[in-house]
Short mmCIF file of C-alpha atoms in Angstrom, two decimals:
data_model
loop_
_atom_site.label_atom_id
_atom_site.label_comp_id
_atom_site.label_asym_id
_atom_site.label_seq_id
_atom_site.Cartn_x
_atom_site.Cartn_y
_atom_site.Cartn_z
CA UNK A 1 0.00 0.00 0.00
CA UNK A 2 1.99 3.21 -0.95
CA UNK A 3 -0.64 5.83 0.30
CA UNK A 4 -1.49 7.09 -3.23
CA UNK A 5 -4.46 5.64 -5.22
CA UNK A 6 -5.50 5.62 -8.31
CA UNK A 7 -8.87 4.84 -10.36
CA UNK A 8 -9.45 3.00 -12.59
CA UNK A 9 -6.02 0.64 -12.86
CA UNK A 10 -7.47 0.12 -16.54
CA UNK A 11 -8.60 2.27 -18.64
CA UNK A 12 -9.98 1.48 -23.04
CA UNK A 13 -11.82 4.84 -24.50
CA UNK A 14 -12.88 6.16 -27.80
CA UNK A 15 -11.02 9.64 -29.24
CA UNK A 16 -14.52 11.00 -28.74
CA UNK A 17 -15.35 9.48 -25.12
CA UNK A 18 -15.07 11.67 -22.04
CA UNK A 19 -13.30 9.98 -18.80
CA UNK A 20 -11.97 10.89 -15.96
CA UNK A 21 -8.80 9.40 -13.87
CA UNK A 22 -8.83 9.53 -9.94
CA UNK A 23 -5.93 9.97 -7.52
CA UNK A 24 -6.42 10.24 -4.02
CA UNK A 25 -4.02 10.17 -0.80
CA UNK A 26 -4.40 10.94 2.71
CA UNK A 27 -0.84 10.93 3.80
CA UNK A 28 -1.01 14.35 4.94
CA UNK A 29 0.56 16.15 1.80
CA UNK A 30 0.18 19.30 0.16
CA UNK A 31 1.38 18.90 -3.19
CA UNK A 32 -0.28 16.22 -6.09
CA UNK A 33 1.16 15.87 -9.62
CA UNK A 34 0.23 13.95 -12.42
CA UNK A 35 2.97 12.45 -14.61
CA UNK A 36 2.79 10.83 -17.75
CA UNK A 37 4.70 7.79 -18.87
CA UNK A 38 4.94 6.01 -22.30
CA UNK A 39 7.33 3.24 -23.97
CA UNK A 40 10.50 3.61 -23.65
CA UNK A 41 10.19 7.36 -22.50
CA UNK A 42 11.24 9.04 -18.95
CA UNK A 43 8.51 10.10 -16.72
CA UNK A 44 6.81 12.92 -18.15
CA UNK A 45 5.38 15.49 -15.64
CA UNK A 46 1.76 17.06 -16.56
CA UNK A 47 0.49 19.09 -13.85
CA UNK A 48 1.77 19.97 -10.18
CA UNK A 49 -0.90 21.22 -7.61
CA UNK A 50 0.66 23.22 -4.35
CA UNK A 51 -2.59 23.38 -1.58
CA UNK A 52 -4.76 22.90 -4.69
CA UNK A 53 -3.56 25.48 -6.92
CA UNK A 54 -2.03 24.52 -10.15
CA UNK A 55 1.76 25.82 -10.10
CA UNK A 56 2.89 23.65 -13.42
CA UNK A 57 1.57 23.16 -16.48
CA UNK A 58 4.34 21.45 -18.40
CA UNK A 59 3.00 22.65 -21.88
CA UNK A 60 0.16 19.95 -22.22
CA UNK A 61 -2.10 20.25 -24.48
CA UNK A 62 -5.89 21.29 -23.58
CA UNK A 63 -7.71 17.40 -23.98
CA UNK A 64 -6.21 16.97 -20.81
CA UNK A 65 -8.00 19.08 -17.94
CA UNK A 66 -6.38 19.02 -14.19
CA UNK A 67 -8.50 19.37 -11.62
CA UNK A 68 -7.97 19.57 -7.63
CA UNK A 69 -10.79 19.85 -5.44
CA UNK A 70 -8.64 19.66 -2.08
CA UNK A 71 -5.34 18.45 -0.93
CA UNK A 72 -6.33 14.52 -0.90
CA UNK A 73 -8.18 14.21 -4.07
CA UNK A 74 -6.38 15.04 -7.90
CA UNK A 75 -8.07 14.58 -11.01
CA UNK A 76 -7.53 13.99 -14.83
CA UNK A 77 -10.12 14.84 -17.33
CA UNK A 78 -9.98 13.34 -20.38
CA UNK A 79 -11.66 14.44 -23.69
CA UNK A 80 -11.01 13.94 -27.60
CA UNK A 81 -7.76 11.98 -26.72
CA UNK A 82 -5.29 10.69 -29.63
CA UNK A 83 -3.74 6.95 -29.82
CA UNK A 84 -0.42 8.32 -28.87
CA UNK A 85 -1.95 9.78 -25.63
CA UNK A 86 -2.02 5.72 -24.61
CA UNK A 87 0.17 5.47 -21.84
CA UNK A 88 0.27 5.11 -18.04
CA UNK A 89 -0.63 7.68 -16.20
CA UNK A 90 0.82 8.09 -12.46
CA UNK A 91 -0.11 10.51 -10.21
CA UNK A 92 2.20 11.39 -6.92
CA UNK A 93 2.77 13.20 -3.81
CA UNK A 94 4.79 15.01 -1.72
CA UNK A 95 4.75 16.54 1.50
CA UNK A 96 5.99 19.99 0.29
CA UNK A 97 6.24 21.65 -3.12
CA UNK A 98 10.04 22.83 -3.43
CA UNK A 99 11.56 21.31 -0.53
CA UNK A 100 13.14 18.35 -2.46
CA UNK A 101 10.75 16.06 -0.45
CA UNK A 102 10.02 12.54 -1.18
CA UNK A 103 6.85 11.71 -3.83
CA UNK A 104 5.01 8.66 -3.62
CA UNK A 105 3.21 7.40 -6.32
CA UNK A 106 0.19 5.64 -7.04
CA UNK A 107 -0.25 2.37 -9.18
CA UNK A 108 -1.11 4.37 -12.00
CA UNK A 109 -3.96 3.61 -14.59
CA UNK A 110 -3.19 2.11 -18.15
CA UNK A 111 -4.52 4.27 -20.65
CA UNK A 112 -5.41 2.68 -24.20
CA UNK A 113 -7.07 5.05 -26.83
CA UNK A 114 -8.59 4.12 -29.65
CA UNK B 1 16.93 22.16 -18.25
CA UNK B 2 18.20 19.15 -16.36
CA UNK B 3 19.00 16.49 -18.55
CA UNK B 4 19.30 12.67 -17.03
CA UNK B 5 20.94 9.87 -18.32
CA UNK B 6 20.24 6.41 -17.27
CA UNK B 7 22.20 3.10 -17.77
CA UNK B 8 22.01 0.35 -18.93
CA UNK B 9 18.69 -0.08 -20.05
CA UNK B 10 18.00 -3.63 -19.26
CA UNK B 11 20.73 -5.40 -17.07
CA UNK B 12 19.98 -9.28 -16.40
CA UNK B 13 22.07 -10.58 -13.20
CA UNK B 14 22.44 -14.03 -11.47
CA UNK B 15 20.66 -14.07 -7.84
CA UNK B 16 23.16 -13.03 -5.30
CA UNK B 17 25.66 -11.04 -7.33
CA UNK B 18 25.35 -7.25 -7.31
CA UNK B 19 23.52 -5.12 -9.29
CA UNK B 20 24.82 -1.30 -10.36
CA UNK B 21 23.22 1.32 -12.41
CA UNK B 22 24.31 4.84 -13.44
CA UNK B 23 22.91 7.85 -13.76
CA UNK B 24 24.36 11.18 -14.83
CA UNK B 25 23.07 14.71 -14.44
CA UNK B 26 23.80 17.86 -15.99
CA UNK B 27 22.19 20.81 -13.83
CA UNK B 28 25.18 21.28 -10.90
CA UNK B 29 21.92 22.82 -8.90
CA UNK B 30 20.13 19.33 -8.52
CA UNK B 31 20.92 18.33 -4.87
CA UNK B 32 18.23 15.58 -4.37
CA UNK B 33 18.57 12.57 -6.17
CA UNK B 34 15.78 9.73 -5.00
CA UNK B 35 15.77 6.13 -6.88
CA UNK B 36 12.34 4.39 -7.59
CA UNK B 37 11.58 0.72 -8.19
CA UNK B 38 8.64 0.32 -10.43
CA UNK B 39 7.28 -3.57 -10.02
CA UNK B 40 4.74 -4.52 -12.92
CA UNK B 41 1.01 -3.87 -11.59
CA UNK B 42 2.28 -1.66 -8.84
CA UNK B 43 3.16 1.82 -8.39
CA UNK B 44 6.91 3.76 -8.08
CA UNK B 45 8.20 3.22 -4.78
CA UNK B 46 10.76 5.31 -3.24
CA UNK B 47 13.56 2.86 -2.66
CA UNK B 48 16.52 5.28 -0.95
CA UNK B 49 17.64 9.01 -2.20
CA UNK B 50 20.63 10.46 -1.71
CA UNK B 51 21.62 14.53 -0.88
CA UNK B 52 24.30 16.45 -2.67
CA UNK B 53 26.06 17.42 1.12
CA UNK B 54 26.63 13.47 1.61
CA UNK B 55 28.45 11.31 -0.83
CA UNK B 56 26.78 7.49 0.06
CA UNK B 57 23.88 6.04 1.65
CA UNK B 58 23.44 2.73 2.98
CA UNK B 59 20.15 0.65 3.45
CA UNK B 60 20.59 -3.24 3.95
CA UNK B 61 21.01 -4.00 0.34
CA UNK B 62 20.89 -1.05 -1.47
CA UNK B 63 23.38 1.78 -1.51
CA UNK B 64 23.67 5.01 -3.74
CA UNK B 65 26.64 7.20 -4.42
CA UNK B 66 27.19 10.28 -5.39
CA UNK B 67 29.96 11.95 -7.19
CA UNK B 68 28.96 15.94 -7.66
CA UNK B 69 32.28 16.65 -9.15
CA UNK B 70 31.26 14.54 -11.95
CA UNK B 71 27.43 14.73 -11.95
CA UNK B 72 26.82 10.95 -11.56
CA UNK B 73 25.45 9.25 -8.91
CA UNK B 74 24.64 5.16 -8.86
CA UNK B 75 22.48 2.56 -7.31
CA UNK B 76 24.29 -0.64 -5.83
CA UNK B 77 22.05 -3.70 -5.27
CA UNK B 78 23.71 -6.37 -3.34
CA UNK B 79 23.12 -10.35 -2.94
CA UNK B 80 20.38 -9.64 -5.44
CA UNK B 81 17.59 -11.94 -5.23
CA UNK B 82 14.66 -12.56 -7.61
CA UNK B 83 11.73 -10.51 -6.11
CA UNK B 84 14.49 -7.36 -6.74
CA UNK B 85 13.49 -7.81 -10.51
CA UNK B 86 11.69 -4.14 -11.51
CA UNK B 87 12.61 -1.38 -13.52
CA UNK B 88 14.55 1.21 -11.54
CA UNK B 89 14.04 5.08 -12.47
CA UNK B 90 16.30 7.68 -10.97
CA UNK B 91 15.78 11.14 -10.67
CA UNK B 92 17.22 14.49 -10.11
CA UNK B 93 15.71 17.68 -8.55
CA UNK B 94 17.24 21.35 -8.71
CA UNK B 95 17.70 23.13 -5.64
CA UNK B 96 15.87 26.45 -4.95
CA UNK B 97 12.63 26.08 -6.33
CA UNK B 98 10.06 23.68 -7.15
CA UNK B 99 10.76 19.80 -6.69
CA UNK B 100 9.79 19.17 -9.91
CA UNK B 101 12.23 15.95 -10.45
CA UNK B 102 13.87 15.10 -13.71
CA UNK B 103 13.59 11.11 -14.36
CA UNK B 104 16.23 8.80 -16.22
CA UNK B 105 14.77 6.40 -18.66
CA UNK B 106 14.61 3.48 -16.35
CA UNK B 107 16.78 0.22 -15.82
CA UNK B 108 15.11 -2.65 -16.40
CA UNK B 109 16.81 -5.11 -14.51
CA UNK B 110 15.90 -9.43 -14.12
CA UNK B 111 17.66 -11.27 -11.40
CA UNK B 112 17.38 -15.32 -12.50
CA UNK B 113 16.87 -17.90 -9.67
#
């Protein structure tokens, strides 16, 4: 159990579905991101959320809509997605935002589009 | 930007010998550097990190090093055994701002029985 959840673990949608990913954690921290990771690529960070306000947006494109309704729960909207946006998609914590603090990550969900 | 490079990419080991795996950085600012084991159906877990004011870290099995002078730092895996068999990310993180970490491309490493 590594604190961080995710839902769903699985995940098959149309390009013109609407879904939504999940991440939750109630260790106590303050900051949430959501990180992207595809074959034979490095993590990619999305979105970083300090006390629920969005500090990063790492240049991703607008079919992908961040939302943070408090400090335990972090969501993913997803609409209009492409095949290459099929990946796994972790989401993380830390206790602080830009003390070099541990993240923890959740199990991720496994995105296919198409 | 930081820039990470991770190696090798796969590395396939007998149990009980040691494992290593490299990384190098190029942003002198990073001064965290935390190592993640990623086991198939299961989420990154934190495995040991490593500060740029110490230059090793022991835990049972696992030790990292550090070398700031030459912007590497590596994960040792001792008496390896099979359940050790994941892919292994590390990671960098600047200093002064945001810990928004940098990740290498992953090790995937298989330790036969």
């Amino acid at each position: 159990e590594t604190g961080v959840t995710q839902t769903p673990r699985h995940l098959v949608m149309g390009m013109t579905n609407k879904k939504s990913l999940k991440c939750e954690q109630h260790l106590g921290h303050n900051a949430m991101y959501w990180y992207k990771q595809s074959a034979k690529k490095p993590l990619e960070l999305m979105f970083v959320y300090n006390f629920k306000e969005q500090t990063e947006n790492n240049s991703v494109p607008s079919r992908f809509s961040p939302e943070c309704p408090n400090s335990s729960h972090l969501f993913l909207h997803l609409h209009t997605l492409q095949p290459e946006d099929s990946a796994l998609y972790l989401c993380a914590s830390s206790q602080d935002w830009g003390l070099g603090s541990a993240a923890f990550f959740g199990q991720g969900t496994r995105l296919t589009v198409v | 930007g930081e820039n990470v490079e991770q190696h090798p990419s796969t590395l396939s080991v007998q149990e009980g010998d040691s494992a290593v795996i490299k990384c190098t950085y190029s942003d002198s600012a990073s001064n965290y550097f935390p190592w993640y084991k990623q086991e198939l159906g299961k989420g990154s877990q934190l495995i040991i990190d490593i500060r740029s004011n110490v230059g090793e870290k022991k835990d049972q099995r696992i030790a990292v090093t550090l070398n700031k002078t030459a912007k590497h730092f590596s994960l040792h895996i001792t008496e390896t055994q099979p359940e050790d068999s994941a892919v292994y990310f590390c990671a960098a993180s600047p200093s002064g701002g945001s810990y928004i970490p940098t990740f290498g491309r992953g090790t995937s490493l298989i330790v036969h029985p």
